[in-house]
Each structure stands twice: as C-alpha cells, then as structure tokens.
mmCIF file of C-alpha atoms and ligand atoms in Angstrom:
data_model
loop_
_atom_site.group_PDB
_atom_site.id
_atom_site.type_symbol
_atom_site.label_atom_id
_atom_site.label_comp_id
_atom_site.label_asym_id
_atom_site.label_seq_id
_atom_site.Cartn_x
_atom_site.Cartn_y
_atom_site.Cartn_z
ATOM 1 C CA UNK H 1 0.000 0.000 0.000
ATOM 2 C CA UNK H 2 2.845 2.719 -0.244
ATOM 3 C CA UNK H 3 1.871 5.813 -1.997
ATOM 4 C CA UNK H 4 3.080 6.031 -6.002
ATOM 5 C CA UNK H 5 4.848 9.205 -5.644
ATOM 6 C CA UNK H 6 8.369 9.282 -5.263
ATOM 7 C CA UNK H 7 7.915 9.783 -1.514
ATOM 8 C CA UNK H 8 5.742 6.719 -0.589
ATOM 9 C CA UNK H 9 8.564 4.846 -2.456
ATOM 10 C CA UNK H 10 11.218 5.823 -0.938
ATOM 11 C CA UNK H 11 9.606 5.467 2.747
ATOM 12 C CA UNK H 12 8.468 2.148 1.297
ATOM 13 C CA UNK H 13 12.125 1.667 0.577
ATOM 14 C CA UNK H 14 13.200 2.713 3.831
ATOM 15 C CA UNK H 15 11.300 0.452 6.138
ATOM 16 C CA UNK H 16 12.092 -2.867 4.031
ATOM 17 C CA UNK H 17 15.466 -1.781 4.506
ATOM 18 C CA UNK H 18 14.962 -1.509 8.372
ATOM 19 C CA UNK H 19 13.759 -4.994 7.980
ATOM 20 C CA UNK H 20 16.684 -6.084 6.370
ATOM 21 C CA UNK H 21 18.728 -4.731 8.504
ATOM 22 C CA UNK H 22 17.190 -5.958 11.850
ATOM 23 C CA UNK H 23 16.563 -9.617 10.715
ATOM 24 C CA UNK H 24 20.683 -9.502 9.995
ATOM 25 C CA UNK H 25 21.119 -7.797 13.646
ATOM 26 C CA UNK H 26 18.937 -11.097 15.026
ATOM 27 C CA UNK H 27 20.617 -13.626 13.297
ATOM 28 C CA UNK H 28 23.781 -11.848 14.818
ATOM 29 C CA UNK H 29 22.495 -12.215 18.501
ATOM 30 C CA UNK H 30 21.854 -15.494 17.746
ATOM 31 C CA UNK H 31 24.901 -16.643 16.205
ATOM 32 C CA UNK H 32 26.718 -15.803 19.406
ATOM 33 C CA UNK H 33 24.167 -17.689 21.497
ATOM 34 C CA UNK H 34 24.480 -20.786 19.125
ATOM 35 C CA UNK H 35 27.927 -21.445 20.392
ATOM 36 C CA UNK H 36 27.470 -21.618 23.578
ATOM 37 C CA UNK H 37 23.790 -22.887 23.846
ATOM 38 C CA UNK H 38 25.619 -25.898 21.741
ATOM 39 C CA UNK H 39 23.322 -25.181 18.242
ATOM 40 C CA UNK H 40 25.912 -26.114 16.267
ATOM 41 C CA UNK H 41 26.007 -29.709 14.439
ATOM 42 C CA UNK H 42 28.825 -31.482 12.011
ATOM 43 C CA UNK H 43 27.268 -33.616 9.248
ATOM 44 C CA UNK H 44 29.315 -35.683 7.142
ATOM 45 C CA UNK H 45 28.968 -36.683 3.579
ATOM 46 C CA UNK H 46 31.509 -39.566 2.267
ATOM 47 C CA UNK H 47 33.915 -39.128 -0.260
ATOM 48 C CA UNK H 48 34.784 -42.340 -1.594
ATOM 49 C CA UNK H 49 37.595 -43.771 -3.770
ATOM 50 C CA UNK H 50 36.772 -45.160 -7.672
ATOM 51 C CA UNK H 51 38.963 -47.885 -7.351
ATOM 52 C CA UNK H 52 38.001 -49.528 -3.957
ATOM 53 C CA UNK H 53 34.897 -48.422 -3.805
ATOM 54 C CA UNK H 54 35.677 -47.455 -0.033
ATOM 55 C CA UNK H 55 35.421 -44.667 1.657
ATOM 56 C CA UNK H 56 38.572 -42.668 2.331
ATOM 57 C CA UNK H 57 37.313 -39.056 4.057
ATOM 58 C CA UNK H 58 34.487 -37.606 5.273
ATOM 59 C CA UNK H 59 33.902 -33.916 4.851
ATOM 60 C CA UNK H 60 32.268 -31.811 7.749
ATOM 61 C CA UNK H 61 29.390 -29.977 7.019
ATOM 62 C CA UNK H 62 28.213 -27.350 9.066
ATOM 63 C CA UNK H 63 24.214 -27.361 10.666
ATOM 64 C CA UNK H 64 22.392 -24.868 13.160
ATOM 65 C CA UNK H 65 19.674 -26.462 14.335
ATOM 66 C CA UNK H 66 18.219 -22.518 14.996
ATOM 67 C CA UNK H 67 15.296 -23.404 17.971
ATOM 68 C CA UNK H 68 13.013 -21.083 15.841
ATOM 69 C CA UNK H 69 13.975 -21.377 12.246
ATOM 70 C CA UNK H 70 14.767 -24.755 12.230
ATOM 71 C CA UNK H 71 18.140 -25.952 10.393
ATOM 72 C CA UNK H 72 19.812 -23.164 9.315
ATOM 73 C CA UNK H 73 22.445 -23.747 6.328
ATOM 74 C CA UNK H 74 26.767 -22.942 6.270
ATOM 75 C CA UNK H 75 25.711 -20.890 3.332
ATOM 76 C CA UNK H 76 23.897 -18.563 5.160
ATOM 77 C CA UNK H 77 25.808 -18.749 8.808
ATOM 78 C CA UNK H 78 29.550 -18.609 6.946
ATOM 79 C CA UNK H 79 29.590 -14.944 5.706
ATOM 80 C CA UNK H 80 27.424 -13.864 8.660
ATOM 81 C CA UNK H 81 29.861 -15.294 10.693
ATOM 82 C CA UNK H 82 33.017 -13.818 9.188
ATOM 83 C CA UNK H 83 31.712 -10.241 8.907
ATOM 84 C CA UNK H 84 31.175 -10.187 12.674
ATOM 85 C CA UNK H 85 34.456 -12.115 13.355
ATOM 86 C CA UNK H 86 32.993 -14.690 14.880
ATOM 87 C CA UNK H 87 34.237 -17.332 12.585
ATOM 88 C CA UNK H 88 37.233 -17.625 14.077
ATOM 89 C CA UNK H 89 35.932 -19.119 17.590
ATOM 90 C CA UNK H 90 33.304 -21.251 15.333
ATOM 91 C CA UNK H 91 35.925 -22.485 13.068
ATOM 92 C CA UNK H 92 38.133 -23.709 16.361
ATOM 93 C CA UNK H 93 34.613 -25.529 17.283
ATOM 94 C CA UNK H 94 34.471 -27.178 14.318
ATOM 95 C CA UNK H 95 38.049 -28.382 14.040
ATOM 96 C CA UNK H 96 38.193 -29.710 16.896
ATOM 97 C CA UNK H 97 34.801 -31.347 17.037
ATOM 98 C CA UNK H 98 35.454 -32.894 13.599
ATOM 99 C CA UNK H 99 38.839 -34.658 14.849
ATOM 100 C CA UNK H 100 37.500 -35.864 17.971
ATOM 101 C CA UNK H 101 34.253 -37.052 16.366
ATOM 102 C CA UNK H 102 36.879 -38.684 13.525
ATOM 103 C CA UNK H 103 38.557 -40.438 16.216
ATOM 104 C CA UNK H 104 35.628 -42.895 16.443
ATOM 105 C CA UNK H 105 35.818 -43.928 12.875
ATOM 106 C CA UNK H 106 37.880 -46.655 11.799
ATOM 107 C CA UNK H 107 41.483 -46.613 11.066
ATOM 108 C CA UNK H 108 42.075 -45.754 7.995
ATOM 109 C CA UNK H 109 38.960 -43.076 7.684
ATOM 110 C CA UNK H 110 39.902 -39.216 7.130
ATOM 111 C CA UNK H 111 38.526 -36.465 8.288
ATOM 112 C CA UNK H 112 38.209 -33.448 5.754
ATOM 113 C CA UNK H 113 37.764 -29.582 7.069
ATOM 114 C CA UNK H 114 35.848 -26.657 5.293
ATOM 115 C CA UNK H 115 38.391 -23.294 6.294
ATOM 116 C CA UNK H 116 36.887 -19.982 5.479
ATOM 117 C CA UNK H 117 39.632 -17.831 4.542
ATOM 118 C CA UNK H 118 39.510 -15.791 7.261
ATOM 119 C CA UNK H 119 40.270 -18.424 9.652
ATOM 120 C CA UNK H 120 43.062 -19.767 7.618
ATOM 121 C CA UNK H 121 44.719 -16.711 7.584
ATOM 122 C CA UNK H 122 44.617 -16.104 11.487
ATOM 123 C CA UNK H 123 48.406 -15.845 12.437
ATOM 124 C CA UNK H 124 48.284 -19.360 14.871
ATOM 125 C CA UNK H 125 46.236 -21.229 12.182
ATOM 126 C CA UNK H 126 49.481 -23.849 12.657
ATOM 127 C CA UNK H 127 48.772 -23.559 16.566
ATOM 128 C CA UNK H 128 45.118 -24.291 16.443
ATOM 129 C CA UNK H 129 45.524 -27.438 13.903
ATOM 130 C CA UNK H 130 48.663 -28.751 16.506
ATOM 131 C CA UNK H 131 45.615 -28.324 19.344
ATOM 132 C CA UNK H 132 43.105 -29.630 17.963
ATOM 133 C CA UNK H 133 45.430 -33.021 16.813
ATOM 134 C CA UNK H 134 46.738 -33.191 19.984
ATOM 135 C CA UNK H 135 43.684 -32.728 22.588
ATOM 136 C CA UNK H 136 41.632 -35.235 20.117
ATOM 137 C CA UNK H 137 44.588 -37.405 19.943
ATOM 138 C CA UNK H 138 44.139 -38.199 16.036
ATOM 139 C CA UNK H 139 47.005 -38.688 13.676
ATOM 140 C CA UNK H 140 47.514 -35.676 11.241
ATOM 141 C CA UNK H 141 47.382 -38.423 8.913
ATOM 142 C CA UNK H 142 43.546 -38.334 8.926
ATOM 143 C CA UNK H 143 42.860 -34.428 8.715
ATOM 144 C CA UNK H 144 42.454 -32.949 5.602
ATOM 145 C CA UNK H 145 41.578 -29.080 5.020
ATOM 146 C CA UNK H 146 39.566 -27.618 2.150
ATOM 147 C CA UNK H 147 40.309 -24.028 1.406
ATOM 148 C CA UNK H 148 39.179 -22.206 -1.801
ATOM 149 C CA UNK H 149 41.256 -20.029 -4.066
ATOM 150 C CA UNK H 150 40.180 -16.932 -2.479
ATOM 151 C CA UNK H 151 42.296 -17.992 0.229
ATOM 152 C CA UNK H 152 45.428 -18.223 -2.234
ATOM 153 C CA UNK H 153 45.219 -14.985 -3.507
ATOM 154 C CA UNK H 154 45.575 -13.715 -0.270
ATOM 155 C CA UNK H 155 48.849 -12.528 0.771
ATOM 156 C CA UNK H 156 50.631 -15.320 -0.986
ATOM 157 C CA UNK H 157 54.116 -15.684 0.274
ATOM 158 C CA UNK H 158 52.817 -16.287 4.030
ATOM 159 C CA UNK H 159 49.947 -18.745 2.477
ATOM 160 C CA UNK H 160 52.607 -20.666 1.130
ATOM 161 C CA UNK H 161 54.431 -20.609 4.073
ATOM 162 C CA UNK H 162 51.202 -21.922 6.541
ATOM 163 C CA UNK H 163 50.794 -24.729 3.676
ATOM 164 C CA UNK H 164 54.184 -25.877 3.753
ATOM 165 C CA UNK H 165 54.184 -25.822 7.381
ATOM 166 C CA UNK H 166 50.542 -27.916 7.613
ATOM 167 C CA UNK H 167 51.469 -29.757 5.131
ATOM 168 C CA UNK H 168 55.167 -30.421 7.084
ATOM 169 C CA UNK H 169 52.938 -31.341 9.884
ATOM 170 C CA UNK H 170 51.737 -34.325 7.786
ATOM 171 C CA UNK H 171 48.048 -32.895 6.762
ATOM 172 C CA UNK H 172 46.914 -32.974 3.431
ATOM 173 C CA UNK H 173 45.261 -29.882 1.903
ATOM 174 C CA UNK H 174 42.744 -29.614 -0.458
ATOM 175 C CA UNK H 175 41.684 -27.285 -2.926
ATOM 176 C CA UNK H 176 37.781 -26.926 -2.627
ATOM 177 C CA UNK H 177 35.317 -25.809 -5.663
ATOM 178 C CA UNK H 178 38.038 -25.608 -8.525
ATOM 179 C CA UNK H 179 36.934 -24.313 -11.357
ATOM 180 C CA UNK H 180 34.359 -21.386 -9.604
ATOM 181 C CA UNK H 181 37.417 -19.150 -9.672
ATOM 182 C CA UNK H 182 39.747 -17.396 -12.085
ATOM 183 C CA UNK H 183 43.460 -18.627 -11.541
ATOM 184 C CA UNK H 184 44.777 -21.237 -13.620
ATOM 185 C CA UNK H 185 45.915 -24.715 -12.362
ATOM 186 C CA UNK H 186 49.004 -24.066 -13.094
ATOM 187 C CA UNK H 187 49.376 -20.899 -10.757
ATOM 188 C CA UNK H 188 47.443 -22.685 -7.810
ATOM 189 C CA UNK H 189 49.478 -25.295 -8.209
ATOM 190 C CA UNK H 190 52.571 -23.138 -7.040
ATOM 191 C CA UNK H 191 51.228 -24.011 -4.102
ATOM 192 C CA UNK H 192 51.492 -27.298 -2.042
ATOM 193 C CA UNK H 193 48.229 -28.319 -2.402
ATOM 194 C CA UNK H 194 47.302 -32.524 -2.501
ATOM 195 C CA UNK H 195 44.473 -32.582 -3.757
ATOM 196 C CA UNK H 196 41.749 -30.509 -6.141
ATOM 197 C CA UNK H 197 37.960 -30.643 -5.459
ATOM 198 C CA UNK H 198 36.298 -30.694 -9.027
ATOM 199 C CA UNK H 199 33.285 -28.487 -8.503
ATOM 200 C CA UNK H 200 29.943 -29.427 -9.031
ATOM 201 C CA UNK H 201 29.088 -27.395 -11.755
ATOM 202 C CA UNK H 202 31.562 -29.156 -14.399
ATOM 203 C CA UNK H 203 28.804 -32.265 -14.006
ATOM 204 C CA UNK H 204 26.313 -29.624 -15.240
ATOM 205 C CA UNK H 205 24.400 -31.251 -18.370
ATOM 206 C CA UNK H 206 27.226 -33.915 -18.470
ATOM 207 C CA UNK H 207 25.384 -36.822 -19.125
ATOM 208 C CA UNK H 208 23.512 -35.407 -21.825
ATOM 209 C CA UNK H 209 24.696 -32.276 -24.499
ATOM 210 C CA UNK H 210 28.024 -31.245 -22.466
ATOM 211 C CA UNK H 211 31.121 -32.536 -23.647
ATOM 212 C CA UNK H 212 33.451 -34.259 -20.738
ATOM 213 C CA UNK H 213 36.312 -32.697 -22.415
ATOM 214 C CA UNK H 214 36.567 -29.611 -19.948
ATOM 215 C CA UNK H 215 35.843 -32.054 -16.868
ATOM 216 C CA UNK H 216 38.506 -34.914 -18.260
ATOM 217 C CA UNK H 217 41.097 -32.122 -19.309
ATOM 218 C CA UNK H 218 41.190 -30.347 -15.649
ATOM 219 C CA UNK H 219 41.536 -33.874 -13.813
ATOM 220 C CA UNK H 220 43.934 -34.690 -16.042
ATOM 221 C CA UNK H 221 45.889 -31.873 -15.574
ATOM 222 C CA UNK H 222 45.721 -32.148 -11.685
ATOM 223 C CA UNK H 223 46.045 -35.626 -11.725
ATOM 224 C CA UNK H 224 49.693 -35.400 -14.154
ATOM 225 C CA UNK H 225 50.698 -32.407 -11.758
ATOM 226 C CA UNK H 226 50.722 -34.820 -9.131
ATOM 227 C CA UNK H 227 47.457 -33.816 -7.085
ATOM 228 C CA UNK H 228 44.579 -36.273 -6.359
ATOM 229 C CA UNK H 229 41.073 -35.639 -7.692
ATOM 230 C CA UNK H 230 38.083 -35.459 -6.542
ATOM 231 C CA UNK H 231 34.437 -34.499 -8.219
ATOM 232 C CA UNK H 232 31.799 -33.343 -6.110
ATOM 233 C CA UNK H 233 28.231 -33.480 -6.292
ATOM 234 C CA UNK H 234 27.866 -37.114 -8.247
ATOM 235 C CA UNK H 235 24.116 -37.378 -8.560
ATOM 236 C CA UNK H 236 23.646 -40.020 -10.999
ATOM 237 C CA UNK H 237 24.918 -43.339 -11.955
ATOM 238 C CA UNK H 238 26.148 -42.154 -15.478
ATOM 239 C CA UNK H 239 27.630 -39.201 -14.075
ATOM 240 C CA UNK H 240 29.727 -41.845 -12.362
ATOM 241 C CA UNK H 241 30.439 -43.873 -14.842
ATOM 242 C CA UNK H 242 31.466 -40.939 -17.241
ATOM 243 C CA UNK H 243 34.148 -39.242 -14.482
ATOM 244 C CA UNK H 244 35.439 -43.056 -13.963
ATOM 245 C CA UNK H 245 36.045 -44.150 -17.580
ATOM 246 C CA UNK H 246 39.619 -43.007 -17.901
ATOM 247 C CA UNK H 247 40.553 -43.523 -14.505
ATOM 248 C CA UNK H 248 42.366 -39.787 -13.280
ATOM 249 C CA UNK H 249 39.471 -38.891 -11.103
ATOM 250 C CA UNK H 250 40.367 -41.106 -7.839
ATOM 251 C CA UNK H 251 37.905 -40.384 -5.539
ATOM 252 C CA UNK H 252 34.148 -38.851 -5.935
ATOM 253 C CA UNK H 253 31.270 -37.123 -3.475
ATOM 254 C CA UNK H 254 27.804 -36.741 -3.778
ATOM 255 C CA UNK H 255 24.296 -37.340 -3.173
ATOM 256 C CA UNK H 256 24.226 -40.792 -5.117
ATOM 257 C CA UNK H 257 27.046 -42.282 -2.680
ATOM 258 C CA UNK H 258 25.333 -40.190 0.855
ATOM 259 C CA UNK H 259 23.814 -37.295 1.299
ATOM 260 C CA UNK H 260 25.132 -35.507 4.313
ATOM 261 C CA UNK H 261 24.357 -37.075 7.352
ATOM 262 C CA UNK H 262 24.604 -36.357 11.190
ATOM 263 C CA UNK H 263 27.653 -37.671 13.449
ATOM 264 C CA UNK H 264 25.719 -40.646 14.691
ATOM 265 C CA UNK H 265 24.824 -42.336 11.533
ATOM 266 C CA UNK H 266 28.523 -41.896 9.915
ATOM 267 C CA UNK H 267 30.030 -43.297 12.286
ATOM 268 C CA UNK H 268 27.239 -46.412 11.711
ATOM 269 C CA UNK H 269 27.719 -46.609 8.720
ATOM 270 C CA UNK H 270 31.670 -46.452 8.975
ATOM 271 C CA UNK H 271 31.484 -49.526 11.556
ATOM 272 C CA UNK H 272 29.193 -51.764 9.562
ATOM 273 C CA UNK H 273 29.863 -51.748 6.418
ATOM 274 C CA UNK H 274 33.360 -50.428 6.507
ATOM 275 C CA UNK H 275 32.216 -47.890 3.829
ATOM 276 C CA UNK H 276 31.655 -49.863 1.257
ATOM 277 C CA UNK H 277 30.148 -48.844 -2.454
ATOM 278 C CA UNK H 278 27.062 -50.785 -3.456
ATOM 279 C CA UNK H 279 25.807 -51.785 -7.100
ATOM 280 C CA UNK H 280 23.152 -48.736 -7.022
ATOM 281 C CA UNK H 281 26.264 -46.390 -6.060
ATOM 282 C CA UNK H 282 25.295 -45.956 -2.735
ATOM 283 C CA UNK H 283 27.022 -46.410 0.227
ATOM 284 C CA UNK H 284 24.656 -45.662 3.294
ATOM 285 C CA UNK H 285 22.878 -49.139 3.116
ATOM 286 C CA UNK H 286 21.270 -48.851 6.594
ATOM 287 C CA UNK H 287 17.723 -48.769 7.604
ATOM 288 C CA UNK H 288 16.602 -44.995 8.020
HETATM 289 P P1 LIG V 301 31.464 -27.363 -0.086
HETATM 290 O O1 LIG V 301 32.586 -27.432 0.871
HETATM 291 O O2 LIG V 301 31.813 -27.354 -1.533
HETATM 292 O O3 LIG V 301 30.533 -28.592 0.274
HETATM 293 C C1 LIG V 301 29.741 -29.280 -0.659
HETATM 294 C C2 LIG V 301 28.294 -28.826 -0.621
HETATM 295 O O4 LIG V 301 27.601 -29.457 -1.697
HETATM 296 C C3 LIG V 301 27.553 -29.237 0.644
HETATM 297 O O5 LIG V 301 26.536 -28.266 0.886
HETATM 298 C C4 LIG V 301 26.932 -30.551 0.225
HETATM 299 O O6 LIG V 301 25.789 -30.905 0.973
HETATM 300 C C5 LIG V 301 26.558 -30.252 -1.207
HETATM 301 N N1 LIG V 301 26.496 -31.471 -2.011
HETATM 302 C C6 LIG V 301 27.192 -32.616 -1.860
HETATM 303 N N2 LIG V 301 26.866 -33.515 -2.785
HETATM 304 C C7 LIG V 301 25.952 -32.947 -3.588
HETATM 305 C C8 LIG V 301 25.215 -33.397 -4.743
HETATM 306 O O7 LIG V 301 25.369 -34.512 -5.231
HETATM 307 N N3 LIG V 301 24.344 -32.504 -5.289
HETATM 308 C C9 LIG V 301 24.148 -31.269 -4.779
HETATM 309 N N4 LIG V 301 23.263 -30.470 -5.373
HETATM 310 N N5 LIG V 301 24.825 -30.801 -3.694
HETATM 311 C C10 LIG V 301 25.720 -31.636 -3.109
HETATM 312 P P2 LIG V 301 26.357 -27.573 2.310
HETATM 313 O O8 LIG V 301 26.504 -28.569 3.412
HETATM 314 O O9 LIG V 301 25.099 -26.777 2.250
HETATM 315 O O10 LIG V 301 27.588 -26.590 2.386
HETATM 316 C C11 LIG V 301 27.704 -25.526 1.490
HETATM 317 C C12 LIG V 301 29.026 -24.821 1.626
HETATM 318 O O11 LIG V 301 29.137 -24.181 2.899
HETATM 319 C C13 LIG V 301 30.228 -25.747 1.549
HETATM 320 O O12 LIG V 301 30.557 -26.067 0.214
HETATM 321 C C14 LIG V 301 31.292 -24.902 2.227
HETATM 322 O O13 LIG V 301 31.806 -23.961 1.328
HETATM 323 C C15 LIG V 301 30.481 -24.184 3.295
HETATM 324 N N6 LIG V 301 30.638 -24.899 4.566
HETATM 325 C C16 LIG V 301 29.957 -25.966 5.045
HETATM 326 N N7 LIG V 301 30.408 -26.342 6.254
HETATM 327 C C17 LIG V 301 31.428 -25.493 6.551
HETATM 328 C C18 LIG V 301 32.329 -25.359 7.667
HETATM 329 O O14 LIG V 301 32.318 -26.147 8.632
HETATM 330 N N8 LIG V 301 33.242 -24.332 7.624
HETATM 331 C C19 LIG V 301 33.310 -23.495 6.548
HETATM 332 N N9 LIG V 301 34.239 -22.507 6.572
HETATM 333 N N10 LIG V 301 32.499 -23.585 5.490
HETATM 334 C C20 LIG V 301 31.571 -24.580 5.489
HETATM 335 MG MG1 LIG V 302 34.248 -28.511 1.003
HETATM 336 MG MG1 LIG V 303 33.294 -28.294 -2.550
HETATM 337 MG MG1 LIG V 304 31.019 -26.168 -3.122
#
C-alpha cells in the first residue's frame, strides 16, 4: 500500500530496509548464542575412492539447528559469521569437534575440514591445527583441510608458508570448488596443495549435451601435476560412470554415494559396512 509518488517509495524503501537490517542484527544475537547454547552440528557426507569403492574421508558440514527457524544452512551462517568475526571461535569448534568425532571412525577413515579464509589466515592457524590433533589425539594423517582459491590470492608468500608448514605437519590440503574461480591450475598449483575438489558445476548437463572434455582435461591436468582428484556433487549413476572411464578422477562425493548425514549415523555406517560402495552407487545401506 505505499503511496506512487516518489515519496511513498522511498519510505516504502526505507522500512524494508529496516527490515533487512534488523533480521541480519537477530541472526547476529543469535549466532553468538548458538555457540554456547551448543546449536551447532557437524554432518558428514563420504567421499569415496573409484577404485576400492571405499570410503577414504568424510567432509564436515556445518548445521544450526536454529530453535526457531529450524536448520539453518553454512551458506547462510559462513559470511554472517566472518563479517562479525565470529568465525574464528566457530571455526576452532568445528576443528576440533570434527577430529575428535573422527577419532571414532575406523582406522584408515579421514577427516576433511571446510576453512573460510579468514580463519586460515589467522596468524596461529598452525597452533590451532597442533591443538586440535593433539587434545583429540588423532594422527595428522587423517585431517584434511579444504580451502578455496580466495584464500590463495591472499597474501601469498605467508599462504605458502602456513601450507608448507601444515602440510610439514603431515596434513593434506585440499583445494575446494576448482573451477568457480579465475586462476589457472598451473598458478594454484605453485602451491602445495594434494588434492583438487572438481566443482559441481563441471557435471552440469554432463550426461547429456556437455562434452566431458573440460571435466577430463582439468583432472587430467591435476592428476599429471601430481594432485589427487576429486568431483563433487555425483548425482547419478552415469555421471559416475562418465568421471570413472579413464581412470584420473580417484575419488568422488555426492548425493548418489550419501547425502550428508549427522555424526551418529557416519560413524554407523563407517562400523558396519566399513564404507563400502554398493551396485546402485550408494554407500549408506542402513535402515533410516
Ligand atoms: P562445499 O565445501 O563445496 O561442500 C559441498 C556442498 O555441496 C555441501 O553443501 C553438500 O551438501 C553439497 N552437495 C554434496 N553432494 C551434492 C550433490 O550430489 N548434489 C548437490 N546439489 N549438492 C551436493 P552444504 O553442506 O550446504 O555446504 C555448502 C558450503 O558451505 C560448503 O561447500 C562450504 O563452502 C560451506 N561450509 C559448510 N560447512 C562449513 C564449515 O564447517 N566451515 C566453513 N568454513 N564452510 C563450510
Ligand atoms: Mg568442502
Ligand atoms: Mg566443494
Ligand atoms: Mg562447493
């Protein structure tokens, strides 16, 4: 009902902008509740390897279950959380939840970490990943951190310092969502990175118009430079069998294999079947 005149419009302007701008000052005071009121929850989803048809890591996946809204998604708590600096103290939470909660997996089972660039560029990031090994008591040899390219661009000769240095430490690192950004391969892989995270959208129309040259050519390319590859978000059984045929991708994620799924069940899952691929693809075979 705002008047058509310029001046309705704008006060009609000015009030949803109020909105905005209080709903964002909410979800602020609650953010800094959810830590300590315990809000927060780590899903995993399984990446598994082509080959064995095991699984190798989990990736933690951030949850709020919010008391009002219900679960709340990283997507929208991330940003929120770095622009008021809390990511930091949530990012320690989740590191060293997601070792401890690894430590009940079996053996051989990985866990892999989702670091907002702002909390890998905090100067004790090498501090807080020694902590969070040691109090949890698991072997470096089973963490894994994803960061994205934005967090290579950033002051570079220090980044490739703190990846040396993780790396040193005996953790592999990841690079998360290749392919969203703008650097080459070539310059990302000036740094020590392990492995590349094909993202999602190279599966885009794959199994029907899209040529696989683009998706084959980058894991290729990783795979020859030495890194191990991954593609997320495998939906469909021809999707798989597409990014298996020549045999660079070595391990995949997605829904097909396991959708997300909360500690409890993971660590089920882990214990009975060891992990294990079915014929239909997936790998979470228990009763829901
Ligand atoms: P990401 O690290 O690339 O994680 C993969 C996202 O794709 C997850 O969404 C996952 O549920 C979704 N996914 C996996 N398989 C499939 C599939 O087959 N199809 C489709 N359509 N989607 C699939 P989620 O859990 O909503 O997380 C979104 C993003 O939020 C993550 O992307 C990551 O960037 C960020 N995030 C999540 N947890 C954390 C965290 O603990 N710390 C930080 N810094 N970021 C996090
Ligand atoms: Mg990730
Ligand atoms: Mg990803
Ligand atoms: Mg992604």
């Amino acid at each position: 009902r705002a008047k058509a005149d310029g001046r309705g419009n704008y006060c009609f302007f000015r009030e949803e902008m109020a909105q905005t701008v209080e709903a964002r000052r909410i979800l602020e005071l609650d953010l800094r509740k959810a830590l300590a009121n315990e809000e927060f929850e780590l899903y995993y989803q399984p990446l598994v390897n082509l080959k064995s048809g095991k699984i190798t890591t989990c990736e933690a996946l951030l949850r709020w279950n919010h008391p009002v809204r219900g679960t709340v998604s990283p997507v929208d708590i991330i940003p929120v959380a770095e622009d008021m600096g809390l990511i930091v103290d949530l990012g320690r939470w989740i590191l060293r939840k997601a070792c401890m909660e690894c430590m009940l997996w079996p053996e051989p089972v990985s866990v892999a970490i989702n670091f907002s660039p702002q909390q890998f560029h905090q100067r004790d990031v090498l501090t807080e990943v020694r902590y969070a090994l040691e109090v949890s008591g698991l072997p470096a040899s089973r963490l894994e951190i994803e960061i994205t390219e934005s967090s290579l661009l950033r002051n570079t000769q220090w980044t490739h310092d703190a990846l040396q240095q993780l790396h040193a430490e005996g953790v592999r690192i990841s690079l998360d969502d290749f392919g969203t950004g703008y650097s080459s391969l070539s310059y990302l892989h000036s740094f020590p990175l392990q492995k590349v995270k094909i993202d999602r959208s190279f599966l885009e129309g794959i199994d029907s118009d899209r040529p696989l040259t683009l998706l084959r050519g980058v894991a290729r390319l990783s795979s020859d430079l030495g890194m191990s590859v991954v593609v997320e978000g495998i939906e469909t059984n021809e999707q798989l069998e597409l990014i298996s045929a020549d045999g660079t991708v070595t391990e995949a994620q997605g829904y097909l294999f396991s959708r997300p799924v909360p500690a409890q069940r993971i660590r089920q899952l882990l214990n009975a079947s060891q992990g294990v691929r079915q014929k239909d693809g997936k790998v979470l075979s228990l009763p829901t």
